[in-house]
Coordinates of C-alpha atoms in Angstrom, one line a residue:
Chain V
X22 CA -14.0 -26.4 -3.0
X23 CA -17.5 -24.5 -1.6
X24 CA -16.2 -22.8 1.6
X25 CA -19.3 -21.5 4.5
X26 CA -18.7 -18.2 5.9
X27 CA -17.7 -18.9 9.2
X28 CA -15.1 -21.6 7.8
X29 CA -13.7 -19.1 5.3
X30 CA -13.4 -16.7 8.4
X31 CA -12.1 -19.2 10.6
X32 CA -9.2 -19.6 7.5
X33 CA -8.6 -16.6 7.4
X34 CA -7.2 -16.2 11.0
X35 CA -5.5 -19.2 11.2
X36 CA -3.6 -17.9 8.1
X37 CA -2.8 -14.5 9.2
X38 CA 0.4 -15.0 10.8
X39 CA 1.6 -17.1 7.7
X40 CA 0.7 -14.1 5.4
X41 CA 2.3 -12.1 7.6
X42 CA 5.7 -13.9 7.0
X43 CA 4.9 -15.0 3.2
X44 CA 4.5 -11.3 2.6
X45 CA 7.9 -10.6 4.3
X46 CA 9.8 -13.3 2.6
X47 CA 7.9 -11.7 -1.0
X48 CA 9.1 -8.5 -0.2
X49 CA 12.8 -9.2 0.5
X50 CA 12.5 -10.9 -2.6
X51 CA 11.8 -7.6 -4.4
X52 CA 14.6 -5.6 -6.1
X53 CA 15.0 -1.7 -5.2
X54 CA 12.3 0.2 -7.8
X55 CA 13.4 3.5 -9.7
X56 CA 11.0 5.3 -12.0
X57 CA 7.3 5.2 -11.6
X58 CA 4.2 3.1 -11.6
X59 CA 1.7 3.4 -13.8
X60 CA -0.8 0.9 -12.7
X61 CA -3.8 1.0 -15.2
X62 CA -1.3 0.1 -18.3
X63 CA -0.9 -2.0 -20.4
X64 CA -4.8 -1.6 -21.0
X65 CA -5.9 -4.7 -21.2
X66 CA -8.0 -5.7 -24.8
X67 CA -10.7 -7.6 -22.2
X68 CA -12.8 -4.3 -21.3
X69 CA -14.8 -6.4 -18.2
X70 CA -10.9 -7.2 -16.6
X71 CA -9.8 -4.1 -17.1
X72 CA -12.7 -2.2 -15.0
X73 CA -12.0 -4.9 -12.7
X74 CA -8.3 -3.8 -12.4
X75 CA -9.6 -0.3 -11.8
X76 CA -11.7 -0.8 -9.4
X77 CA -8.9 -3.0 -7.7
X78 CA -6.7 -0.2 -7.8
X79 CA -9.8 2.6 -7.2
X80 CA -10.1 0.9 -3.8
X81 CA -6.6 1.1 -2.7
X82 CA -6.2 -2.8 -3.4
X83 CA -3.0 -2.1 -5.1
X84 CA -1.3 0.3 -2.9
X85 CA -1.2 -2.4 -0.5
X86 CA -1.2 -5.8 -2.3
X87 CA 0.2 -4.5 -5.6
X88 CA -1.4 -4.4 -8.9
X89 CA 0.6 -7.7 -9.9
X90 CA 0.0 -8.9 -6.6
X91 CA 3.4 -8.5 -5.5
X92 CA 3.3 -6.5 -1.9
X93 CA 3.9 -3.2 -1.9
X94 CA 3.9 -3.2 1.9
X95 CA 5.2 -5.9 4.0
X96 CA 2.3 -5.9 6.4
X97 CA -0.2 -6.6 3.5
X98 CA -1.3 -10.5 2.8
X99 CA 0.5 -12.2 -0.2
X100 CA -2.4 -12.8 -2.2
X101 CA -0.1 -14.5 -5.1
X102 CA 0.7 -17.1 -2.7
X103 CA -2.4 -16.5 -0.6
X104 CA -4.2 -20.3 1.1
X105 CA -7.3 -17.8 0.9
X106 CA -7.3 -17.2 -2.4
X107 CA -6.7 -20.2 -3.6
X108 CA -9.7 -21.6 -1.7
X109 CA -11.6 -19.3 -3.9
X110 CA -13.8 -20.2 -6.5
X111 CA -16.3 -18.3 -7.5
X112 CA -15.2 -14.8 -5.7
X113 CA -17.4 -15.8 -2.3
X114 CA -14.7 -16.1 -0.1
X115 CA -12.9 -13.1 -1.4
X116 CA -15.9 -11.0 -1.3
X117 CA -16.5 -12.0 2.2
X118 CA -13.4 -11.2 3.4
X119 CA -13.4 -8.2 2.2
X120 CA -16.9 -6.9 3.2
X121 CA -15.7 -7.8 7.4
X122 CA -12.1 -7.1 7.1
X123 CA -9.6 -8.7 9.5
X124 CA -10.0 -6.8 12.6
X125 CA -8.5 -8.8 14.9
X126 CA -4.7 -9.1 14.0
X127 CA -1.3 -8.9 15.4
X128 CA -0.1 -6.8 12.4
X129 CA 0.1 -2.8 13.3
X130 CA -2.7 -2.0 10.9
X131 CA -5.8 -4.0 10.5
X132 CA -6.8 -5.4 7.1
X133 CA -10.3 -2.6 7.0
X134 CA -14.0 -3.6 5.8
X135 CA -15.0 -2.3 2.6
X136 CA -18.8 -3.2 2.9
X137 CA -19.9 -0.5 1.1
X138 CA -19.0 -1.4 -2.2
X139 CA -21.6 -3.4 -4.4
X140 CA -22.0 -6.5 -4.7
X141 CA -20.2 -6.0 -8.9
X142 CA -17.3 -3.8 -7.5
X143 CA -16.9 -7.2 -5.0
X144 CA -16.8 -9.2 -8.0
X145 CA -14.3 -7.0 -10.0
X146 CA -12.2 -7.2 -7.3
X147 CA -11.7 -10.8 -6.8
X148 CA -12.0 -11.0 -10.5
X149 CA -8.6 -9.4 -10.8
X150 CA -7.1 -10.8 -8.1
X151 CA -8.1 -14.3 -9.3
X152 CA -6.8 -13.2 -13.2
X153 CA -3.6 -11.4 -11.4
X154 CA -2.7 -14.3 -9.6
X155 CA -3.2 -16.9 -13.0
X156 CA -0.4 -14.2 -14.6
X157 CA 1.4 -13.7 -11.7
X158 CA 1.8 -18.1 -11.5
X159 CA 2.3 -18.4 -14.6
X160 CA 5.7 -16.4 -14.6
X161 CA 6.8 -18.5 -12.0
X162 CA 6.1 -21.8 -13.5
X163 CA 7.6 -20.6 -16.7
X164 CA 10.6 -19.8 -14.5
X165 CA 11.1 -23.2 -13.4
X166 CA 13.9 -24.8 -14.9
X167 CA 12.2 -28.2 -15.2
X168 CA 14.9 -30.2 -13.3
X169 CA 11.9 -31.9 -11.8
X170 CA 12.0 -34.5 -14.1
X171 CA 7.7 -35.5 -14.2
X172 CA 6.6 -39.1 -13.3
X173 CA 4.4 -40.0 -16.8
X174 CA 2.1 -42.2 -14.7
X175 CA 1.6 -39.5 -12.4
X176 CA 0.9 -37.7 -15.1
X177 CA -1.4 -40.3 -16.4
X178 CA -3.6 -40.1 -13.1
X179 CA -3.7 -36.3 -13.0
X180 CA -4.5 -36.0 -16.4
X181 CA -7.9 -38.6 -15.9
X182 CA -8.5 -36.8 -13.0
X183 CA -8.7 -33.4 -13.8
X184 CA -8.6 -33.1 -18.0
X185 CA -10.3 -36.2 -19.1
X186 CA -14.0 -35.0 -18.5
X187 CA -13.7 -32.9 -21.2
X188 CA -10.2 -34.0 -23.2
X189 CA -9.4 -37.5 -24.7
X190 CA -5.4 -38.4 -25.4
X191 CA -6.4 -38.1 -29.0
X192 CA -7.6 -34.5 -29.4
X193 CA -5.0 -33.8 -26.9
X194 CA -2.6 -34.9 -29.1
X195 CA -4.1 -33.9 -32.0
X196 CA -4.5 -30.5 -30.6
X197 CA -0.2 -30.5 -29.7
X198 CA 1.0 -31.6 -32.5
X199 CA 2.1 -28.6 -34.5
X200 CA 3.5 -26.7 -30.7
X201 CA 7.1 -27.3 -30.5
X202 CA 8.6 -28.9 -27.5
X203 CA 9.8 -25.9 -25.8
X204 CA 6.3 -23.9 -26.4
X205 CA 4.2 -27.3 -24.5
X206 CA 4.7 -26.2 -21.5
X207 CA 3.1 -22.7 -21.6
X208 CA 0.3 -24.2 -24.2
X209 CA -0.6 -26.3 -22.0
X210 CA -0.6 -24.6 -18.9
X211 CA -2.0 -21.5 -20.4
X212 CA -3.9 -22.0 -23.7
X213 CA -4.1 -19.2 -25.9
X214 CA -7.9 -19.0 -25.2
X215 CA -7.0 -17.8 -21.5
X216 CA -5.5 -14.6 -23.3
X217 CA -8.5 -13.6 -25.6
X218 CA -11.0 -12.0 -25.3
X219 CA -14.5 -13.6 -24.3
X220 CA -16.6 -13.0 -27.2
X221 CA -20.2 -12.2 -25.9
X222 CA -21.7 -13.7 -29.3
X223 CA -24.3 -15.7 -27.8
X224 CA -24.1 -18.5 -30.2
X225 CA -20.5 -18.8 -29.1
X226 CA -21.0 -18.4 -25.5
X227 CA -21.7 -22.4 -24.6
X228 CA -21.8 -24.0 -21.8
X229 CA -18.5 -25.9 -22.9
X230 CA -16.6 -22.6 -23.0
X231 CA -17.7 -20.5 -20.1
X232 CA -16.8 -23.3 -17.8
X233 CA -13.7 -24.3 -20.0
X234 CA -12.6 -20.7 -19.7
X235 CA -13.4 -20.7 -16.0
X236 CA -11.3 -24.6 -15.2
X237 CA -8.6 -23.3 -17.4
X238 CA -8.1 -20.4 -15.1
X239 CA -8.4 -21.8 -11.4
X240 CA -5.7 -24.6 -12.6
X241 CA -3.2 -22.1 -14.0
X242 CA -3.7 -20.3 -10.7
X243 CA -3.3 -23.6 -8.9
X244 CA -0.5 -25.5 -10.9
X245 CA 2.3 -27.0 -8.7
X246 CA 5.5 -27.5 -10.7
X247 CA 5.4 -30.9 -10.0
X248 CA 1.8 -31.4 -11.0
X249 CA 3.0 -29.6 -14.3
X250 CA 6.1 -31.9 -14.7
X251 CA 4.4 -34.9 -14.6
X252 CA 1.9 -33.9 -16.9
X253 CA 4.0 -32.8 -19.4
X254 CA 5.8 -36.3 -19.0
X255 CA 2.8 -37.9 -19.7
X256 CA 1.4 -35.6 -22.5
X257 CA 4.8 -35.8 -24.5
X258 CA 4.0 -39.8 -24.6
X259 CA 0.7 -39.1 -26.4
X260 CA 2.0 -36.5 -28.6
Chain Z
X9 CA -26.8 27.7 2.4
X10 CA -26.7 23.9 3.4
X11 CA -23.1 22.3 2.8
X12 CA -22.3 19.0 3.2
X13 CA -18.6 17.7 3.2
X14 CA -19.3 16.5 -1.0
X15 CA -20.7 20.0 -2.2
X16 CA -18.1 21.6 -0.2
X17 CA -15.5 20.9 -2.5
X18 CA -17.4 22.5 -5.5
X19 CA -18.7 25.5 -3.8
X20 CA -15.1 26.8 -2.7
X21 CA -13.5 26.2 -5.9
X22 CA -13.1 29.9 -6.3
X23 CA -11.1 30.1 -3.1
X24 CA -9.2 27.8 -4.2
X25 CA -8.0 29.6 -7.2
X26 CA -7.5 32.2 -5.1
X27 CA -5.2 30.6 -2.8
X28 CA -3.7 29.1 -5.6
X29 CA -2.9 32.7 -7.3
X30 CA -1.2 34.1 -4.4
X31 CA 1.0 31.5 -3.7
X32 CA 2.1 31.8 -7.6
X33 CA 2.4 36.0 -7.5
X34 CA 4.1 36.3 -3.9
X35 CA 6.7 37.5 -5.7
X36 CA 6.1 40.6 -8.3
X37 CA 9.5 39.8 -10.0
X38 CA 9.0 36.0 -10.2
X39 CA 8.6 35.5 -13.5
X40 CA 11.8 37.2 -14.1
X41 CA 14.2 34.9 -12.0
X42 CA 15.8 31.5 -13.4
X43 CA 15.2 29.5 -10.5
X44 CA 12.5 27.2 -9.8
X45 CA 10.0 28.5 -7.6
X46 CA 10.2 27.5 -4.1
X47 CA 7.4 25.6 -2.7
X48 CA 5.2 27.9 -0.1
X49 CA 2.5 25.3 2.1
X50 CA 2.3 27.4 4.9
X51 CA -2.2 27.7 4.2
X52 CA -4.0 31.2 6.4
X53 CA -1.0 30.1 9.1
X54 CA -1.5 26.1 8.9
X55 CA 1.6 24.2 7.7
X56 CA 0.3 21.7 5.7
X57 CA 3.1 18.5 4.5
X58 CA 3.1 15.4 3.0
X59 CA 3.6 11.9 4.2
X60 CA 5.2 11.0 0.2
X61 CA 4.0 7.6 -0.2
X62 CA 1.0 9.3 -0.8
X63 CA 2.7 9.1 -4.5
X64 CA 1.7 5.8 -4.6
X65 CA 3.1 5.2 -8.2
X66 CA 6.7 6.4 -6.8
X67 CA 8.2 3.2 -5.5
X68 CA 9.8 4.3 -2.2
X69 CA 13.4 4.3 -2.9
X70 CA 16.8 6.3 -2.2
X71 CA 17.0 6.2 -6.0
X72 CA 13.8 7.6 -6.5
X73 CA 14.6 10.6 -3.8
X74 CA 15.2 13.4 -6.7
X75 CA 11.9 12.7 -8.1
X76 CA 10.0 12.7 -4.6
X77 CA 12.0 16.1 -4.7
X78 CA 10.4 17.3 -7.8
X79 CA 7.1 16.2 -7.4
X80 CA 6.9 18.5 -3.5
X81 CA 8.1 21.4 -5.5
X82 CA 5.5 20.7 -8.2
X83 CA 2.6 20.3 -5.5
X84 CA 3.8 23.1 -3.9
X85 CA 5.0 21.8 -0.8
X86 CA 7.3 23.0 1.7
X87 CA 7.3 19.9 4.1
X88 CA 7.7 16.4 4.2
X89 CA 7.4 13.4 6.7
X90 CA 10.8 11.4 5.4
X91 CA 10.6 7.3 5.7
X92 CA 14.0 6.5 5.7
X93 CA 13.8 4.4 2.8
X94 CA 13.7 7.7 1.0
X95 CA 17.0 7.9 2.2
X96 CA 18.7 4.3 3.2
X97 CA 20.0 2.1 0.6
X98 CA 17.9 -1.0 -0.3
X99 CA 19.3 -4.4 1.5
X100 CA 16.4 -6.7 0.0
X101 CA 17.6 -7.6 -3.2
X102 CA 17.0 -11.0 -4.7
X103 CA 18.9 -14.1 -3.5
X104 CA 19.4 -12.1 -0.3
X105 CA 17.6 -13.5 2.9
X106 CA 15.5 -11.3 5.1
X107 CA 17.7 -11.5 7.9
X108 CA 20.9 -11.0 5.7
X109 CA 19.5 -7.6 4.6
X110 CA 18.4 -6.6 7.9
X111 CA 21.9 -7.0 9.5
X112 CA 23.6 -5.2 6.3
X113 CA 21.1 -2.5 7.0
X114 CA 21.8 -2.3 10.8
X115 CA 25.4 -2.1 9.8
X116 CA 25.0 0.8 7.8
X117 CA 23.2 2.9 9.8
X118 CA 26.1 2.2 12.9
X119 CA 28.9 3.1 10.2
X120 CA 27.1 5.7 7.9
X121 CA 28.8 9.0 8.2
X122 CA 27.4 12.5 9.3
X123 CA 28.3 13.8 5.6
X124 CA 25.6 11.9 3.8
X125 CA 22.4 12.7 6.0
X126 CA 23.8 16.5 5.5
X127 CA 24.0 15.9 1.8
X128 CA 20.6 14.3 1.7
X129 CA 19.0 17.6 3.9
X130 CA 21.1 19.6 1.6
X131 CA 18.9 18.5 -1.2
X132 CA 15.7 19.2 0.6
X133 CA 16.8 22.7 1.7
X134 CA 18.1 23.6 -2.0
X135 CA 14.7 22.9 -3.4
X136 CA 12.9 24.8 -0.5
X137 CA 11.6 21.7 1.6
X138 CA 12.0 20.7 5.5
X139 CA 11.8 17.5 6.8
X140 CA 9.7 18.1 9.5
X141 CA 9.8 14.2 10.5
X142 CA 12.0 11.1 10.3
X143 CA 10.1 7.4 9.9
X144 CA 11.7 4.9 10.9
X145 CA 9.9 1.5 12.4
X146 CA 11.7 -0.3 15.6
X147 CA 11.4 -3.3 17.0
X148 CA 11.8 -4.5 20.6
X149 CA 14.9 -6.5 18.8
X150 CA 16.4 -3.2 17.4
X151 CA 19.8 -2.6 19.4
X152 CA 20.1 0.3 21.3
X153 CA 23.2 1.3 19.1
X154 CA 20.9 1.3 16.1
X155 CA 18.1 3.4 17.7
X156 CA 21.1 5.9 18.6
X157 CA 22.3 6.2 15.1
X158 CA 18.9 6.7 13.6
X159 CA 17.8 9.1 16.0
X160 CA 21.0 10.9 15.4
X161 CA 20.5 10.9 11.0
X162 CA 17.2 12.6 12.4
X163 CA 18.6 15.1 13.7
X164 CA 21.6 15.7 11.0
X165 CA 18.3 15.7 8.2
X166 CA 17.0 18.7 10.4
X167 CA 14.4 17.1 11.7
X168 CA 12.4 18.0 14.6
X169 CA 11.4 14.7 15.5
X170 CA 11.7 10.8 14.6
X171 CA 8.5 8.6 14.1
X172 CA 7.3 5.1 13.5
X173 CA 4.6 2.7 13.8
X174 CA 5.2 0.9 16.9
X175 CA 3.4 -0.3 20.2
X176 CA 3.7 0.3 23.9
X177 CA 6.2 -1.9 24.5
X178 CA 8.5 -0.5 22.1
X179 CA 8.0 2.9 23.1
X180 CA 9.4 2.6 26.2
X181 CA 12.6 1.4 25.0
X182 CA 13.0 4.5 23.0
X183 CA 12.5 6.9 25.9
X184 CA 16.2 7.7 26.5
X185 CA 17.1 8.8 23.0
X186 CA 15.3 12.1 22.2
X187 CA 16.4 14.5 24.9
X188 CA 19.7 13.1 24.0
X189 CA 19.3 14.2 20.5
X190 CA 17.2 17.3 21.1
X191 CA 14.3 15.8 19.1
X192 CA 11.2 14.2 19.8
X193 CA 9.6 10.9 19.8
X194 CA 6.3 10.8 17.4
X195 CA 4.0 8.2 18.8
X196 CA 1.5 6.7 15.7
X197 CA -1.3 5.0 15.9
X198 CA -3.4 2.8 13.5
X199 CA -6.8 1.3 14.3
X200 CA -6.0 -2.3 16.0
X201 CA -8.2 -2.7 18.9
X202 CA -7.3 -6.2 19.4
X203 CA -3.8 -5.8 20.8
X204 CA -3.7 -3.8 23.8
X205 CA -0.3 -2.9 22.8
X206 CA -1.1 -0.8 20.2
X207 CA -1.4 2.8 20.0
X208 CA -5.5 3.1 18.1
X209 CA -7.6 5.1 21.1
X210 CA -7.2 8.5 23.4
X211 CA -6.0 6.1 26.5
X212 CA -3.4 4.3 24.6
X213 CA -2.0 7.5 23.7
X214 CA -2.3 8.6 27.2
X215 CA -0.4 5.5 28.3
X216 CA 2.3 6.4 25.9
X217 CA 2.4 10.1 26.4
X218 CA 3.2 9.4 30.2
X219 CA 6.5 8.0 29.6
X220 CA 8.4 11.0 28.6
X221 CA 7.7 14.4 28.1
X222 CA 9.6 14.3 24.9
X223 CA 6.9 11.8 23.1
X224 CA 4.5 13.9 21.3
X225 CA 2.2 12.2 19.4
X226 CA 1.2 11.8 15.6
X227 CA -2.4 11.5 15.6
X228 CA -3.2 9.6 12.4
X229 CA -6.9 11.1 12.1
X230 CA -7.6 8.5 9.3
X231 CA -6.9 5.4 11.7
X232 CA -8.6 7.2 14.7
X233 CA -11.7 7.8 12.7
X234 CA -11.6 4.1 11.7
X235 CA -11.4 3.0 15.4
X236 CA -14.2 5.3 16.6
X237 CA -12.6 7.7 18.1
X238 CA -13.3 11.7 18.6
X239 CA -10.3 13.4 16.8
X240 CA -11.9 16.9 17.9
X241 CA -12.1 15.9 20.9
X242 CA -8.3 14.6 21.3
X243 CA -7.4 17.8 19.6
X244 CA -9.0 19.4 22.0
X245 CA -7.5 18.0 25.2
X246 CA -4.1 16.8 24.1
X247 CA -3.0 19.8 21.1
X248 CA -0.3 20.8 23.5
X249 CA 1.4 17.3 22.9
X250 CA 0.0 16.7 20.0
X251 CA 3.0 17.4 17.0
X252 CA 1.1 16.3 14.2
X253 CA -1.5 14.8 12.7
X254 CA -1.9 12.8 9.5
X255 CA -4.7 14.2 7.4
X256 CA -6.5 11.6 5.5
X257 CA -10.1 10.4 5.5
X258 CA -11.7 6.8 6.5
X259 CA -15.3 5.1 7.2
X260 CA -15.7 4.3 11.2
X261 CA -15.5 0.3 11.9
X262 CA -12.4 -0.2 10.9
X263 CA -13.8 0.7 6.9
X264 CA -11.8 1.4 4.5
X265 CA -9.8 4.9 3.1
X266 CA -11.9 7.2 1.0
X267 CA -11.2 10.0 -1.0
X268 CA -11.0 13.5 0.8
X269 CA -14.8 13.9 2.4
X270 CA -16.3 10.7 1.6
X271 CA -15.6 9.3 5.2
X272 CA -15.7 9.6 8.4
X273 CA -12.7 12.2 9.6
X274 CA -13.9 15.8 10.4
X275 CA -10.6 17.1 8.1
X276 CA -11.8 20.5 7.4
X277 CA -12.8 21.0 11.3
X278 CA -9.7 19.7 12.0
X279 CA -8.0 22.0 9.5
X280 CA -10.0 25.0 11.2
X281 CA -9.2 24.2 14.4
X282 CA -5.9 24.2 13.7
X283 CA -6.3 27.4 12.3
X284 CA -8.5 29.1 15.0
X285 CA -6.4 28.5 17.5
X286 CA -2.7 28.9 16.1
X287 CA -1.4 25.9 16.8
X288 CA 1.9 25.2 15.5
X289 CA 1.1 21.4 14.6
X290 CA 1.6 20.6 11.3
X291 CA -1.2 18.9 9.3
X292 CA 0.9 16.0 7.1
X293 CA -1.5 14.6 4.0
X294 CA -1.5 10.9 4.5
X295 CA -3.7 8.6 2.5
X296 CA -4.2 5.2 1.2
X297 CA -7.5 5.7 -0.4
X298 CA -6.9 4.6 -4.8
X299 CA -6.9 6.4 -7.9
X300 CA -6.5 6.4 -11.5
X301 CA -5.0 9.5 -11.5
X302 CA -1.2 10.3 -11.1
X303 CA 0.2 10.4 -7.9
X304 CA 1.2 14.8 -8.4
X305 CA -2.7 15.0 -9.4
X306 CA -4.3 12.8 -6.4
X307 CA -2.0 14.8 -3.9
X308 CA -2.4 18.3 -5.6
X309 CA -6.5 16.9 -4.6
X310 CA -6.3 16.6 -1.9
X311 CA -4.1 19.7 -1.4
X312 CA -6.6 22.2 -2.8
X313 CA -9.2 20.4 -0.2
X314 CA -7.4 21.6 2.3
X315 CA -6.6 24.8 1.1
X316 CA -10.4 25.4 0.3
X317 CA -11.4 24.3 4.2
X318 CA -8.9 27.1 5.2
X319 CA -9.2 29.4 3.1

C-alpha cells in the first residue's frame, strides 16, 4: 500500500482520537513495574537494528512509546496496534510523520516535529518500530490459544494470494516436514531467517532474499489470528 | 571569549568541580559520620529539583518509591516534584478495565488515611528531601470529593503546592480547594496551540492566573520554547506568580526535546535570572529528550549544566 503525503496526514488525524483511547486501553493493560529499565539490552546480534534501536531511544522515542512499543505514557500513540504503522511500507509514512509532528491535537501535549534528524536517523527509527512491532505481534499471536478453529479453504485462498508467488504446496511442505505440530505455528509465522542476521555477502544478498526478508516481516507485523488459523488449517493438509 | 550554549558546557567544567567539591566538604567531619550524606541542591541561592521521571528507566511506581529515594540522594538533590503514582497504588492491572481501576483509585484516595501520606513524607524527610510539589492530573469528571482528598495528601506530603496538566476549564473547578488547604494551585502548560483550552502561551496563563490568587503557575520552559514563546520575558513580568518552572530544553515549532543547550530554551539565562534577582522559585529539571546513559548519569547531566550556568 503507497500512501501520498497529504493522505498519510489526512490518516493520521482521523486516527488520533482512536490512538488516543488504544493507548489508554494498552496502558491499563499494563502491570505495575518494579526495578529498572535498561532499554539498549539484550544487544541485539544485527548491528544495523541495533543502532536503529538507539537512535529510537536517543530521540526520546521510547520514553514515550516504549522501547517494545508498549506506552510508557498514556497520551502517546500505540504504535503496536498503530492504523499508521501498519500503512507503512517502506518507512515513508513514518518518516513523514515524524518530520511535521501532530500539532493540531486534543491530547495535552502535541506529538513535536523532529525535522532535524537525517534522512538515515528517519530510517532507523521506523526501522525499529516496524522490527518492534513484528516482535511485539508475534507475542500476541503466539498467545492466542487457537480456539479459532481456521477454515482450510480460506486458508487455501490466502495462501495463493499472498505465499504462492514465491512458495509451491510442495517446498512448503517439504520445507515443514521435520517442525513438529506445536512449533508450525511460530515457523511459519516467523521463520528462523527473520531472526538472523543479514549477511552482507554480496553473492548471498539476492533479489529473492532481500524482498523475502522484507514480505516476511510486514506479514508478521500484519497477521490477524484468523488469517493465521486458517492458514495453518490449510498448511497442515499439505504437510 | 566567544561562548555559545555547546562550548559552554566545556569551558566551565572547572566550576563545576568546584561546585561539586563544596557540596561534598560542607562538612569538615563528614567523612567521619555513618550516615548517608544529605542531599544539598540549593546552587549560589537557586533551588534546583527534579521532576523524577526524568529517570526514565525507573518505571513510575509506589513500589519503585525507595529507589526514586536513592537515586535524589545520589544526584544530590534536595527537592522533588512528586506524581502521585510515586505514591498511589497501581489500579491498572491486567484483566482489569480502565474504568474499574479508575473507580478503585478514586475510592482510595476518599478512604486513604492521614497516616500513610505522613509515612510516605517521612521517608523523604529521613533521606533529606522536600516535596516541593504534588502531580496529580484532574479531569472535569473528577468529583469534588476526590479533588478534596488529594489536595489534602498534598498537604499531609508537606507540599507547598498541588499540580497537574490540565486546561482552562478544569482549572476553574479547582479554584476552591487551595486556600482551603493552605497550598497552591500549579497551573502547567505544554505546547498545544490548537485548543484554546490549553494552557501553551503568556495569555492563557493570564486567563488562568485571574481566577484565583492562589494559582501560581509552573512554567514548563521546554513547552513554552516549543510554542514560541519568550520565557524571559514571562519571567520577567509574571515571577511574582510564577512558583516554578520546569527546566528542560526544546527546538521552537513545536520540535522535539534536546539535550541541555541543543535547543531553543534560554536555561542558563533563566537560571541567572533566577539567581540575580533572588527569587524564591524553584527551578525543577524536567526532560524528555533520550539517552543511552542511566537515568542517575543523564540527570547528574544535566545537573552539573545547571550548576556550571550558576556558578
Amino acid at each position: 500500500m503507497t500512501l501520498t503525503w497529504k493522505s498519510a496526514v489526512a490518516l493520521m488525524l482521523t486516527l488520533s482520537a482512536t490512538f488516543h483511547v488504544a493507548a489508554a486501553q494498552h496502558e491499563a493493560a499494563r502491570p505495575a513495574e518494579r526495578g529498572v529499565i535498561n532499554f539498549l539490552t539484550p544487544i541485539l546480534p544485527d548491528p544495523v537494528l541495533q543502532h536503529s534501536k538507539e537512535t529510537y531511544v536517543l530521540y526520546g522515542c521510547a520514553y514515550c512509546h516504549g522501547v517494545d512499543l508498549r506506552v510508557r505514557n498514556g497520551e502517546a500513540a500505540d504504535l503496536l496496534h498503530s492504523p499508521l504503522v501498519r500503512a507503512d511500507v517502506d518507512g515513508g509514512v513514518i518518516s513523514h510523520v515524524l518530520r511535521v509532528g501532530i500539532p493540531q491535537t486534543a491530547k495535552l501535549s502535541p506529538m513535536p516535529q523532529f525535522s532535524d534528524l537525517s534522512d538515515r536517523e528517519l530510517a532507523d527509527i521506523a526501522r525499529w518500530i516496524h522490527y518492534s512491532k513484528g516482535q511485539g505481534h508475534f507475542a500476541e499471536l503466539m498467545q492466542d490459544r487457537d480456539v479459532v478453529v481456521g477454515d482450510i479453504s480460506a486458508g487455501k485462498a490466502y495462501f495463493e494470494k499472498s505465499c504462492s508467488m514465491c512458495h509451491s504446496p510442495a517446498s512448503i511442505a517439504s520445507a515443514i516436514k521435520v517442525v513438529k505440530d506445536a512449533d508450525l505455528k511460530a515457523f511459519i509465522i516467523r521463520p528462523a531467517f527473520l531472526q538472523s542476521t543479514p549477511s552482507f555477502d554480496v553473492s548471498r544478498r539476492t533479489e529473492k532474499a532481500v524482498t523475502g526478508r522484507a514480505k516476511h516481516g510486514t506479514l508478521l507485523e500484519n497477521y490477524t489470528s484468523a488469517e493465521v488459523a486458517d492458514l495453518l488449517a490449510f498448511i497442515k493438509t499439505i504437510k | 571569549m566567544i561562548l555559545d550554549r555547546r562550548t559552554f558546557g566545556k569551558s566551565a567544567l572547572g566550576a563545576a568541580a568546584g561546585v561539586a567539591l563544596s557540596n561534598t566538604i560542607a562538612s569538615p567531619f563528614a567523612f567521619a559520620m555513618a550516615a548517608p550524606p544529605r542531599p544539598n541542591s540549593i546552587v549560589n541561592g537557586v533551588k534546583i529539583g527534579l521532576q523524577p521521571f526524568c529517570y526514565h528507566d525507573l518505571p513510575q511506581s509506589d513500589q519503585n518509591r525507595s529507589i526514586l529515594i536513592q537515586r535524589l540522594v545520589q544526584n544530590g538533590l534536595s527537592f522533588v516534584e512528586l506524581h502521585a503514582t510515586w505514591v498511589e497504588p497501581t489500579f491498572q492491572l491486567p484483566g482489569v478495565t480502565a474504568e474499574a481501576a479508575r473507580e478503585k483509585q478514586r475510592q482510595w484516595r476518599l478512604t486513604t488515611p492521614p497516616s500513610f501520606y505522613e509515612s510516605v513524607k517521612k521517608e523523604f524527610d529521613d533521606a533529606g528531601i522536600t516535596i516541593f510539589t504534588y502531580y496529580v492530573g484532574f479531569t472535569m469528571a473528577t468529583p469534588a470529593g476526590e479533588i478534596d482528598a488529594v489536595y489534602e495528601a498534598a498537604r499531609l506530603l508537606g507540599a507547598q503546592g498541588a499540580i497537574g496538566s490540565y486546561g482552562l476549564a478544569v482549572a476553574q473547578k479547582l479554584v476552591p480547594f487551595p486556600a482551603k488547604h493552605n497550598i497552591f494551585t500549579g497551573l502547567h502548560n505544554h505546547d498545544n496551540l490548537s485548543d484554546p483550552d490549553a494552557f501553551s502561551t503568556e495569555e492563557t496563563f493570564e486567563k488562568g492566573l485571574a481566577m484565583s490568587p492562589n494559582f501560581k503557575a509552573t512554567l514548563d520552559v521546554r513547552h513554552f520554547t516549543a510554542a514560541n514563546g519568550d520565557c524571559l520575558k514571562f519571567l520577567e513580568k509574571h515571577h511574582e506568580r510564577v512558583s516554578s518552572v520546569h527546566l528542560g530544553d526544546r527546538r521552537k515549532n513545536n520540535g522535539r526535546s534536546t539535550p541541555f543547550g541543543e535547543g531553543d530554551a534560554p536555561i542558563i539565562e533563566i537560571l541567572r535570572m533566577i539567581r540575580d534577582n533572588q527569587w524564591p522559585m524553584i527551578a525543577l529539571l524536567e526532560f524528555e529528550h533520550g539517552t543511552l546513559r542511566s537515568g542517575v548519569d543523564e540527570v547528574q547531566i544535566v545537573l552539573d549544566y545547571c550548576k556550571r550556568a550558576l556558578a
